[in-house]
CSV table of C-alpha atoms in Angstrom, one decimal:
chain,number,residue,atom,x,y,z
A,6,MET,CA,68.1,-117.9,-70.7
A,7,SER,CA,68.9,-117.9,-74.5
A,8,THR,CA,67.7,-121.6,-74.6
A,9,ARG,CA,64.4,-120.6,-73.2
A,10,ALA,CA,64.4,-117.5,-75.7
A,11,GLY,CA,65.1,-120.1,-78.5
A,12,ASP,CA,62.4,-122.6,-77.3
A,13,ASP,CA,59.8,-119.7,-77.3
A,14,GLU,CA,60.9,-118.8,-80.7
A,15,ALA,CA,60.6,-122.3,-82.0
A,16,ALA,CA,57.1,-122.6,-80.3
A,17,ASP,CA,56.0,-119.4,-82.2
A,18,PHE,CA,57.2,-120.6,-85.3
A,19,GLU,CA,55.7,-124.0,-84.9
A,20,ALA,CA,52.4,-122.2,-84.2
A,21,PHE,CA,52.8,-120.2,-87.3
A,22,VAL,CA,53.6,-123.2,-89.6
A,23,ARG,CA,50.5,-124.9,-88.1
A,24,ALA,CA,48.3,-121.9,-88.9
A,25,SER,CA,49.3,-121.0,-92.2
A,26,GLY,CA,50.9,-124.2,-93.7
A,27,THR,CA,47.9,-125.6,-95.3
A,28,GLN,CA,47.1,-122.6,-97.3
A,29,LEU,CA,50.6,-122.2,-98.3
A,30,TYR,CA,51.1,-125.7,-99.3
A,31,ARG,CA,48.0,-125.6,-101.4
A,32,THR,CA,49.3,-122.3,-103.1
A,33,ALA,CA,52.5,-124.2,-103.8
A,34,TYR,CA,50.7,-127.1,-105.2
A,35,LEU,CA,48.7,-124.9,-107.7
A,36,LEU,CA,52.0,-123.3,-108.7
A,37,CYS,CA,54.0,-126.5,-109.1
A,38,GLY,CA,51.4,-128.8,-110.1
A,39,ASP,CA,53.2,-131.5,-108.3
A,40,HIS,CA,53.0,-132.8,-104.6
A,41,HIS,CA,56.5,-133.4,-104.1
A,42,LEU,CA,57.8,-130.2,-105.7
A,43,ALA,CA,55.0,-128.3,-103.5
A,44,GLU,CA,56.5,-129.9,-100.6
A,45,ASP,CA,60.0,-128.9,-101.4
A,46,LEU,CA,58.9,-125.2,-102.1
A,47,THR,CA,56.8,-125.0,-98.9
A,48,GLN,CA,59.7,-126.4,-96.8
A,49,ASN,CA,62.1,-124.2,-98.3
A,50,THR,CA,60.0,-121.2,-97.8
A,51,TYR,CA,59.3,-122.0,-94.3
A,52,ALA,CA,63.1,-122.5,-93.8
A,53,LYS,CA,64.0,-119.1,-95.2
A,54,VAL,CA,61.1,-117.6,-93.0
A,55,PHE,CA,62.6,-119.5,-89.8
A,56,ALA,CA,66.1,-118.1,-90.6
A,57,ARG,CA,64.6,-114.5,-90.3
A,58,TRP,CA,61.9,-115.4,-87.8
A,59,ARG,CA,62.9,-113.0,-85.0
A,60,ARG,CA,62.4,-110.1,-87.4
A,61,ILE,CA,59.3,-111.6,-89.4
A,62,ALA,CA,57.4,-112.4,-86.1
A,63,ARG,CA,57.5,-108.7,-85.3
A,64,ALA,CA,56.2,-107.6,-88.7
A,65,ASP,CA,52.6,-106.9,-89.4
A,66,ASN,CA,51.8,-109.5,-91.7
A,67,PRO,CA,54.1,-112.7,-91.4
A,68,VAL,CA,51.8,-114.7,-93.7
A,69,GLY,CA,52.2,-112.0,-96.6
A,70,TYR,CA,55.7,-112.4,-96.0
A,71,ALA,CA,55.8,-116.0,-96.3
A,72,ARG,CA,53.5,-116.0,-99.4
A,73,THR,CA,55.8,-113.3,-101.3
A,74,THR,CA,58.8,-115.6,-100.4
A,75,LEU,CA,57.1,-118.6,-101.5
A,76,ILE,CA,56.4,-116.8,-105.1
A,77,ASN,CA,60.0,-115.5,-105.2
A,78,THR,CA,61.4,-118.8,-104.6
A,79,TYR,CA,58.8,-120.6,-107.1
A,80,LEU,CA,59.9,-118.2,-109.9
A,81,SER,CA,63.5,-118.3,-109.0
A,82,HIS,CA,63.3,-122.2,-108.8
A,83,ARG,CA,61.4,-122.3,-112.1
A,84,ARG,CA,64.4,-120.4,-113.8
A,85,LEU,CA,67.0,-122.8,-112.5
A,86,ARG,CA,65.2,-125.9,-113.1
A,87,ARG,CA,62.8,-125.5,-115.9
A,88,SER,CA,64.9,-127.7,-118.3
A,89,ALA,CA,64.2,-130.5,-115.7
A,90,GLU,CA,60.6,-130.0,-115.6
A,91,THR,CA,58.5,-132.8,-117.1
A,92,PRO,CA,54.7,-133.4,-116.8
A,93,THR,CA,53.8,-135.0,-113.8
A,94,ASP,CA,52.6,-138.6,-114.0
A,95,THR,CA,48.9,-138.7,-112.9
A,96,SER,CA,49.3,-142.2,-111.3
A,97,ALA,CA,52.3,-141.2,-109.6
A,98,ASP,CA,50.7,-137.9,-108.1
A,99,ALA,CA,47.6,-140.0,-107.0
A,100,ARG,CA,49.6,-142.2,-104.9
A,101,TYR,CA,50.8,-139.3,-102.6
A,102,PRO,CA,49.5,-139.8,-99.1
A,103,GLY,CA,47.9,-136.4,-99.1
A,104,ARG,CA,45.2,-137.3,-101.7
A,105,ALA,CA,45.0,-140.9,-101.0
A,106,ALA,CA,42.5,-140.3,-98.3
A,107,GLY,CA,39.4,-140.4,-100.6
A,108,PRO,CA,38.8,-138.9,-104.0
A,109,SER,CA,37.3,-141.1,-106.5
A,110,ASP,CA,38.9,-141.7,-109.9
A,111,ASP,CA,36.3,-139.3,-111.5
A,112,GLU,CA,37.2,-136.7,-108.9
A,113,LEU,CA,40.7,-137.2,-109.5
A,114,ALA,CA,40.4,-136.8,-113.2
A,115,ASP,CA,38.2,-133.7,-112.8
A,116,ARG,CA,40.7,-132.3,-110.5
A,117,HIS,CA,43.7,-133.2,-112.9
A,118,ASP,CA,42.1,-131.2,-115.7
A,119,LEU,CA,42.6,-128.0,-113.8
A,120,ILE,CA,45.8,-128.6,-112.2
A,121,ALA,CA,47.1,-130.0,-115.8
A,122,ALA,CA,45.8,-126.9,-117.3
A,123,LEU,CA,47.5,-124.5,-114.8
A,124,ARG,CA,50.6,-126.4,-115.7
A,125,MET,CA,50.2,-125.2,-119.6
A,126,LEU,CA,50.5,-121.6,-118.4
A,127,GLY,CA,53.7,-119.7,-118.1
A,128,PRO,CA,55.0,-119.4,-114.6
A,129,LEU,CA,54.0,-115.7,-114.4
A,130,ASP,CA,50.7,-116.2,-115.7
A,131,ARG,CA,50.0,-119.1,-113.4
A,132,THR,CA,51.3,-117.0,-110.5
A,133,VAL,CA,48.9,-114.2,-111.4
A,134,LEU,CA,46.0,-116.6,-111.6
A,135,VAL,CA,46.7,-118.2,-108.2
A,136,ALA,CA,47.2,-114.9,-106.6
A,137,ARG,CA,43.9,-113.5,-108.0
A,138,PHE,CA,41.6,-116.6,-107.7
A,139,TRP,CA,43.1,-118.8,-105.1
A,140,GLU,CA,44.6,-116.1,-102.7
A,141,ASP,CA,41.9,-113.8,-103.5
A,142,ARG,CA,44.2,-111.1,-103.8
A,143,SER,CA,43.0,-107.9,-105.6
A,144,VAL,CA,44.4,-106.7,-109.0
A,145,SER,CA,46.4,-104.0,-107.0
A,146,GLU,CA,47.8,-106.3,-104.4
A,147,THR,CA,48.8,-108.8,-107.0
A,148,ALA,CA,50.5,-106.2,-109.1
A,149,THR,CA,52.4,-104.9,-105.9
A,150,ASP,CA,53.4,-108.5,-104.9
A,151,LEU,CA,54.7,-109.3,-108.5
A,152,GLY,CA,56.1,-105.9,-109.2
A,153,LEU,CA,53.7,-105.6,-112.2
A,154,SER,CA,51.5,-102.8,-113.4
A,155,GLU,CA,47.7,-103.3,-112.7
A,156,ALA,CA,47.1,-103.2,-116.5
A,157,ALA,CA,49.7,-106.0,-116.8
A,158,VAL,CA,48.1,-108.0,-114.2
A,159,ARG,CA,44.5,-107.7,-115.7
A,160,GLN,CA,46.1,-108.5,-119.1
A,161,ARG,CA,47.7,-111.6,-117.9
A,162,SER,CA,44.6,-112.7,-116.0
A,163,HIS,CA,42.4,-112.4,-118.9
A,164,ARG,CA,44.7,-114.0,-121.3
A,165,ALA,CA,45.5,-116.9,-118.8
A,166,LEU,CA,41.9,-117.6,-118.2
A,167,ALA,CA,41.2,-117.6,-122.0
A,168,ARG,CA,43.9,-120.3,-122.3
A,169,LEU,CA,42.6,-122.4,-119.4
A,170,ARG,CA,38.9,-122.6,-120.2
A,171,PRO,CA,39.0,-124.9,-123.1
A,172,HIS,CA,41.0,-127.5,-121.2
A,173,VAL,CA,38.9,-127.5,-118.0
A,174,HIS,CA,36.0,-129.9,-118.4
A,175,SER,CA,34.0,-128.6,-115.6
A,176,LEU,CA,34.5,-124.9,-116.0
A,177,HIS,CA,33.6,-125.5,-119.7
A,178,GLU,CA,30.3,-127.3,-118.7
A,179,GLU,CA,29.5,-124.9,-116.1
A,180,ARG,CA,30.0,-122.0,-118.7
A,181,THR,CA,27.9,-123.7,-121.5
A,182,ASN,CA,25.3,-125.3,-119.1
A,183,PRO,CA,24.8,-122.8,-116.3
B,4,MET,CA,27.5,-115.2,-118.6
B,5,ASN,CA,30.1,-112.4,-117.5
B,6,ALA,CA,33.7,-112.4,-116.6
B,7,ALA,CA,32.8,-112.1,-112.9
B,8,ASN,CA,30.9,-115.3,-113.0
B,9,ASP,CA,33.7,-117.1,-114.6
B,10,ASP,CA,36.1,-115.7,-111.9
B,11,HIS,CA,33.9,-116.9,-109.3
B,12,ARG,CA,33.7,-120.4,-110.9
B,13,LEU,CA,37.4,-120.6,-111.2
B,14,THR,CA,37.8,-119.7,-107.5
B,15,THR,CA,35.1,-122.4,-106.5
B,16,ALA,CA,36.8,-124.9,-108.8
B,17,LEU,CA,40.1,-124.3,-107.1
B,18,ARG,CA,38.8,-124.5,-103.7
B,19,ASP,CA,36.9,-127.7,-104.6
B,20,ARG,CA,39.9,-129.6,-106.0
B,21,LEU,CA,42.2,-128.6,-103.1
B,22,ASP,CA,39.7,-129.3,-100.4
B,23,ASP,CA,41.2,-132.6,-99.4
B,24,VAL,CA,44.9,-131.7,-100.0
B,25,HIS,CA,46.6,-131.4,-96.6
B,26,PRO,CA,50.4,-131.1,-96.0
B,27,ASP,CA,52.1,-133.2,-93.3
B,28,LEU,CA,52.5,-130.2,-91.0
B,29,ASP,CA,54.7,-132.2,-88.5
B,30,ARG,CA,57.2,-132.9,-91.1
B,31,LEU,CA,56.9,-129.4,-92.5
B,32,VAL,CA,57.8,-127.9,-88.9
B,33,ALA,CA,60.6,-130.3,-88.5
B,34,VAL,CA,62.2,-130.0,-91.8
B,35,ALA,CA,61.9,-126.1,-92.0
B,36,THR,CA,63.4,-125.7,-88.6
B,37,ARG,CA,66.3,-127.9,-89.3
B,38,GLN,CA,66.8,-126.1,-92.8
B,39,GLY,CA,66.3,-122.7,-91.3
B,40,ALA,CA,68.8,-123.3,-88.5
B,41,ARG,CA,71.3,-124.3,-91.2
B,42,ILE,CA,70.7,-121.1,-93.1
B,43,ARG,CA,71.2,-119.0,-90.0
B,44,ARG,CA,74.5,-120.7,-89.5
B,45,ARG,CA,75.6,-120.0,-93.0
B,46,ASN,CA,74.6,-116.5,-92.8
B,47,ARG,CA,76.4,-116.0,-89.4
B,48,LEU,CA,79.4,-117.6,-91.1
B,49,ALA,CA,78.9,-115.2,-94.1
B,50,VAL,CA,78.8,-112.1,-91.9
B,51,TRP,CA,81.9,-113.4,-89.9
B,52,VAL,CA,84.0,-114.0,-93.1
B,53,GLY,CA,82.7,-110.5,-94.3
B,54,SER,CA,83.8,-108.8,-90.9
B,55,VAL,CA,87.2,-110.5,-91.0
B,56,ALA,CA,87.7,-109.3,-94.5
B,57,GLY,CA,86.7,-105.9,-93.3
B,58,VAL,CA,89.2,-105.9,-90.4
B,59,ALA,CA,91.9,-107.1,-92.7
B,60,ALA,CA,91.3,-104.2,-95.1
B,61,VAL,CA,91.4,-101.8,-92.4
B,62,ALA,CA,94.7,-103.5,-90.9
B,63,ALA,CA,96.0,-103.2,-94.4
B,64,ALA,CA,94.9,-99.6,-94.8
B,65,VAL,CA,96.8,-98.9,-91.3
B,66,ALA,CA,99.8,-100.6,-92.3
B,67,VAL,CA,100.0,-98.7,-95.7
B,68,GLY,CA,99.5,-95.5,-93.6
B,69,SER,CA,102.4,-96.4,-91.2
B,70,SER,CA,104.7,-97.1,-93.9
B,71,TRP,CA,103.8,-93.9,-95.5
B,72,THR,CA,104.6,-92.0,-92.3
B,73,GLY,CA,107.5,-94.1,-91.6
B,74,ALA,CA,106.6,-94.7,-88.0
B,75,ASP,CA,105.2,-97.7,-86.1
B,76,PRO,CA,102.8,-97.3,-83.4
B,77,SER,CA,105.7,-97.1,-80.7
B,78,GLY,CA,106.8,-93.9,-82.2
B,79,ALA,CA,110.3,-95.5,-83.1
B,80,PRO,CA,111.3,-95.1,-86.9
B,81,HIS,CA,109.8,-98.0,-88.8
B,82,ARG,CA,112.9,-98.5,-91.0
B,83,PRO,CA,116.2,-97.0,-89.9
B,84,GLY,CA,117.7,-95.1,-92.5
B,85,ILE,CA,114.2,-93.7,-93.9
B,86,ALA,CA,113.1,-90.6,-92.7
B,87,ASN,CA,109.7,-89.8,-91.1
B,88,GLY,CA,107.5,-88.0,-93.6
B,89,PRO,CA,106.3,-84.4,-93.1
B,90,SER,CA,102.9,-84.1,-91.4
B,91,SER,CA,101.5,-83.2,-94.7
B,92,SER,CA,102.1,-86.6,-96.0
B,93,PRO,CA,99.4,-88.5,-97.9
B,94,ALA,CA,98.8,-90.6,-94.7
B,95,THR,CA,97.1,-87.6,-93.1
B,96,SER,CA,94.6,-87.6,-95.9
B,97,MET,CA,93.8,-91.3,-95.4
B,98,PRO,CA,90.6,-92.3,-93.4
B,99,SER,CA,91.7,-93.0,-90.0
B,100,PRO,CA,90.7,-96.4,-88.7
B,101,SER,CA,88.4,-95.0,-86.3
B,102,ALA,CA,86.7,-93.2,-89.0
B,103,VAL,CA,85.7,-96.4,-90.7
B,104,THR,CA,84.9,-98.4,-87.7
B,105,THR,CA,83.0,-95.9,-86.0
B,106,ALA,CA,80.7,-95.2,-88.9
B,107,PRO,CA,77.2,-94.2,-87.5
B,108,ARG,CA,75.2,-97.0,-86.5
B,109,VAL,CA,71.4,-96.8,-86.9
B,110,ARG,CA,69.8,-98.5,-83.7
B,111,SER,CA,66.1,-97.6,-84.0
B,112,HIS,CA,63.8,-98.8,-81.4
B,113,MET,CA,61.1,-98.9,-83.9
B,114,ALA,CA,60.3,-102.1,-85.6
B,115,PRO,CA,62.4,-101.9,-88.8
B,116,PRO,CA,61.0,-103.0,-92.2
B,117,ILE,CA,61.7,-106.6,-92.8
B,118,GLU,CA,64.3,-106.2,-95.3
B,119,THR,CA,66.0,-103.6,-97.2
B,120,SER,CA,67.7,-104.1,-100.5
B,121,PRO,CA,71.3,-102.9,-101.0
B,122,VAL,CA,70.1,-102.3,-104.7
B,123,SER,CA,67.4,-100.3,-106.2
B,124,LEU,CA,66.1,-99.7,-109.7
B,125,ASP,CA,65.1,-96.1,-110.9
B,126,ARG,CA,64.2,-96.8,-114.5
B,127,PRO,CA,61.1,-95.1,-116.4
B,128,GLY,CA,58.4,-97.6,-116.9
B,129,TRP,CA,59.8,-100.1,-114.5
B,130,SER,CA,58.5,-100.9,-111.1
B,131,CYS,CA,59.6,-103.3,-108.3
B,132,ALA,CA,57.8,-105.4,-105.7
B,133,PRO,CA,58.9,-105.1,-101.9
B,134,PRO,CA,61.8,-107.4,-101.3
B,135,ALA,CA,61.3,-110.8,-99.5
B,136,ASP,CA,63.9,-113.4,-98.9
B,137,GLU,CA,66.7,-111.1,-100.2
B,138,LYS,CA,65.0,-110.8,-103.7
B,139,PHE,CA,62.6,-108.8,-105.4
B,140,THR,CA,60.9,-108.6,-108.9
B,141,CYS,CA,60.8,-105.7,-111.3
B,142,SER,CA,58.6,-105.3,-114.2
B,143,ASN,CA,57.6,-103.0,-117.0
B,144,GLY,CA,54.1,-105.1,-117.6
B,145,ASP,CA,55.5,-107.1,-120.4
B,146,HIS,CA,58.8,-108.3,-118.9
B,147,SER,CA,60.0,-109.2,-115.5
B,148,VAL,CA,63.3,-109.9,-113.9
B,149,LEU,CA,64.3,-111.3,-110.4
B,150,ILE,CA,66.8,-109.4,-108.6
B,151,THR,CA,68.7,-111.4,-105.8
B,152,TRP,CA,71.3,-109.9,-103.6
B,153,ARG,CA,73.7,-112.3,-101.8
B,154,PRO,CA,76.5,-112.1,-99.3
B,155,ALA,CA,79.8,-111.1,-100.8
B,156,ALA,CA,81.4,-114.2,-99.4
B,157,ASP,CA,79.3,-116.3,-101.8
B,158,ARG,CA,80.6,-114.4,-104.9
B,159,PRO,CA,83.6,-116.7,-105.4
B,160,SER,CA,81.2,-119.7,-105.8
B,161,TRP,CA,79.3,-117.9,-108.5
B,162,GLY,CA,82.5,-117.7,-110.5
B,163,GLY,CA,82.9,-121.0,-111.7
B,164,ASP,CA,79.9,-123.3,-110.6
B,165,PRO,CA,77.7,-124.1,-113.8
B,166,ASP,CA,74.8,-124.6,-111.3
B,167,LYS,CA,74.9,-121.1,-110.2
B,168,THR,CA,74.2,-119.1,-113.3
B,169,ALA,CA,72.3,-116.0,-113.8
B,170,ASP,CA,71.8,-113.5,-116.7
B,171,PHE,CA,74.1,-111.0,-114.8
B,172,ILE,CA,76.2,-111.4,-111.9
B,173,SER,CA,77.7,-108.2,-110.4
B,174,ASP,CA,80.8,-107.5,-108.8
B,175,VAL,CA,81.0,-107.2,-105.0
B,176,HIS,CA,79.8,-103.8,-103.6
B,177,GLY,CA,80.6,-103.6,-99.8
B,178,ASP,CA,78.9,-106.6,-98.4
B,179,PHE,CA,76.9,-107.8,-101.2
B,180,PHE,CA,76.8,-108.6,-104.9
B,181,VAL,CA,73.4,-109.2,-107.0
B,182,THR,CA,72.4,-111.7,-109.6
B,183,VAL,CA,69.7,-110.7,-112.2
B,184,ASP,CA,67.6,-113.2,-114.0
B,185,ALA,CA,65.0,-112.6,-116.6
B,186,ILE,CA,61.9,-114.5,-115.6
B,187,PRO,CA,60.8,-116.7,-118.6
B,188,GLY,CA,59.3,-114.7,-121.4
B,189,THR,CA,61.8,-112.0,-120.7
B,190,PRO,CA,65.0,-111.6,-123.1
B,191,SER,CA,68.2,-111.8,-121.1
B,192,SER,CA,69.4,-108.5,-122.6
B,193,ASP,CA,66.7,-106.7,-120.6
B,194,ALA,CA,67.9,-108.3,-117.4
B,195,VAL,CA,71.6,-107.2,-118.4
B,196,LEU,CA,70.4,-103.6,-119.2
B,197,LEU,CA,68.6,-103.3,-116.0
B,198,ALA,CA,71.4,-104.9,-114.0
B,199,GLN,CA,73.6,-101.9,-115.2
B,200,ALA,CA,70.9,-99.2,-114.2
B,201,LEU,CA,71.0,-100.6,-110.6
B,202,THR,CA,71.8,-98.1,-107.9
B,203,TRP,CA,73.6,-99.5,-104.7
B,204,THR,CA,73.0,-98.2,-101.1
B,205,LYS,CA,75.2,-99.4,-98.2
B,206,VAL,CA,73.4,-102.0,-96.1
B,207,ARG,CA,74.8,-103.9,-93.0
B,208,PRO,CA,74.7,-107.5,-93.4
B,209,ALA,CA,74.1,-107.9,-89.6
B,210,ALA,CA,71.3,-105.8,-89.6
B,211,ARG,CA,70.0,-105.6,-93.2
B,212,SER,CA,67.3,-103.3,-92.5
B,213,ALA,CA,69.4,-100.7,-91.2
B,214,LYS,CA,71.2,-98.3,-93.6
B,215,ILE,CA,74.4,-96.4,-92.9
B,216,SER,CA,75.5,-93.2,-93.8
B,217,VAL,CA,79.2,-93.6,-94.8
B,218,ALA,CA,81.3,-90.5,-95.1
B,219,SER,CA,84.5,-92.2,-96.3
B,220,SER,CA,84.5,-95.8,-97.3
B,221,THR,CA,87.6,-97.3,-98.9
B,222,ASP,CA,85.6,-100.1,-100.7
B,223,TRP,CA,83.0,-97.8,-102.2
B,224,GLY,CA,84.9,-95.2,-103.8
B,225,ALA,CA,82.1,-93.2,-105.1
B,226,GLY,CA,80.5,-92.8,-101.8
B,227,VAL,CA,77.1,-93.7,-100.3
B,228,SER,CA,75.6,-94.6,-103.4
B,229,SER,CA,77.1,-95.3,-106.8
B,230,ARG,CA,76.1,-96.7,-110.2
B,231,MET,CA,77.0,-100.2,-110.8
B,232,ASP,CA,79.0,-99.2,-113.7
B,233,CYS,CA,81.2,-101.6,-115.3
B,234,PRO,CA,83.9,-100.3,-117.9
B,235,THR,CA,84.4,-103.8,-119.3
B,236,ALA,CA,81.9,-106.6,-119.8
B,237,SER,CA,84.4,-109.2,-118.3
B,238,CYS,CA,84.0,-107.7,-114.9
B,239,ALA,CA,80.3,-108.2,-114.6
B,240,VAL,CA,79.1,-110.7,-116.9
B,241,HIS,CA,79.7,-114.4,-115.8
B,242,PRO,CA,81.4,-116.6,-118.2
B,243,TYR,CA,78.3,-119.1,-117.8
B,244,SER,CA,75.9,-116.2,-118.2
B,245,ARG,CA,73.5,-116.6,-121.0
B,246,SER,CA,74.0,-112.9,-122.0
B,247,ALA,CA,77.8,-113.1,-122.2
B,248,ALA,CA,77.6,-113.4,-125.9
B,249,LEU,CA,75.9,-110.0,-126.1
B,250,PHE,CA,79.0,-108.4,-125.1
B,251,GLN,CA,81.4,-110.5,-127.3
């Protein structure tokens, strides 16, 4: 009986990961700027979710819970490991199987300008941008997720965008040559 | 050109750049399930250790009570030559084991909230996000801290491991202790000040979403909710803490 319940639980969890894994992994990649760190972050997040899966599966929004867990884990991980963080080697990142499927060198360069620019931001500013512009969270939702005031989210978002713009070739081009 | 266009362009640029980024979902499921099962086992062990410690504390309280009354459970004098105490002895004011072990249990059939933190922060200008993964962030707009609650059984490993540092490490309160970390850009002193303003609420580790009202709890002293007051810096600030110097 309990084995069957365990099997059902594992099957539910697997379905959940398959449905939400790609989006969560991409969020992790934007936060970490590195595929290997993103993979670690996503795995840690799902491991924590699995540990409480019986309760989380009953909740209204398991994906929201997983996203908040990911952000908390990221901010916590950043604090512990910030001294060890070094800029990602572009060539090493390009060898990652997830991206070996096709982008040309130009596409890779274009992509890396944005990812590299994101990495120049502070972790909280980066998290605000990712929540607002990748996750499409509203100012109010982002404020709730991060425990910030709405004014602080707007301010951080504005400041981060201003810092990002000069470093992102394609954004700059689009802005100057609409 | 306006801000909304810029926002839209960033969203589009992010989507373009991540279109062909795909995780290995099979591996993700396998590793997460394995790691998650390990976390479950560790949590169960922590709960078990906490329970054993609780039972030991109750047994010690009973032993102390028995020695005060001078009688053992069989009714025979515990120590020949020492008279039984009068009925108004201090033992009568001790919480009986049943009072401790039969604390009201909340068994709601409604779906509980996912997590309830054993600590809360009530400080003007600061607001906190909902907890997830046994942690939550609080911010005043400019500065933010990350508050994590952990099983009491893990507290010893936070006493001497340089890898396990925090701006503030609390003492054990009931079944938990907390660590408070300043998010980069926030002074450590903010984390310490906020940590000292945390309010504790009794939460059962086995069902962390359920609160218990405890009439008399021997390990809480002040009752259901108490300020995390620390008379000396040494009782709360970890030797490896970045903020330890603030108190020296």
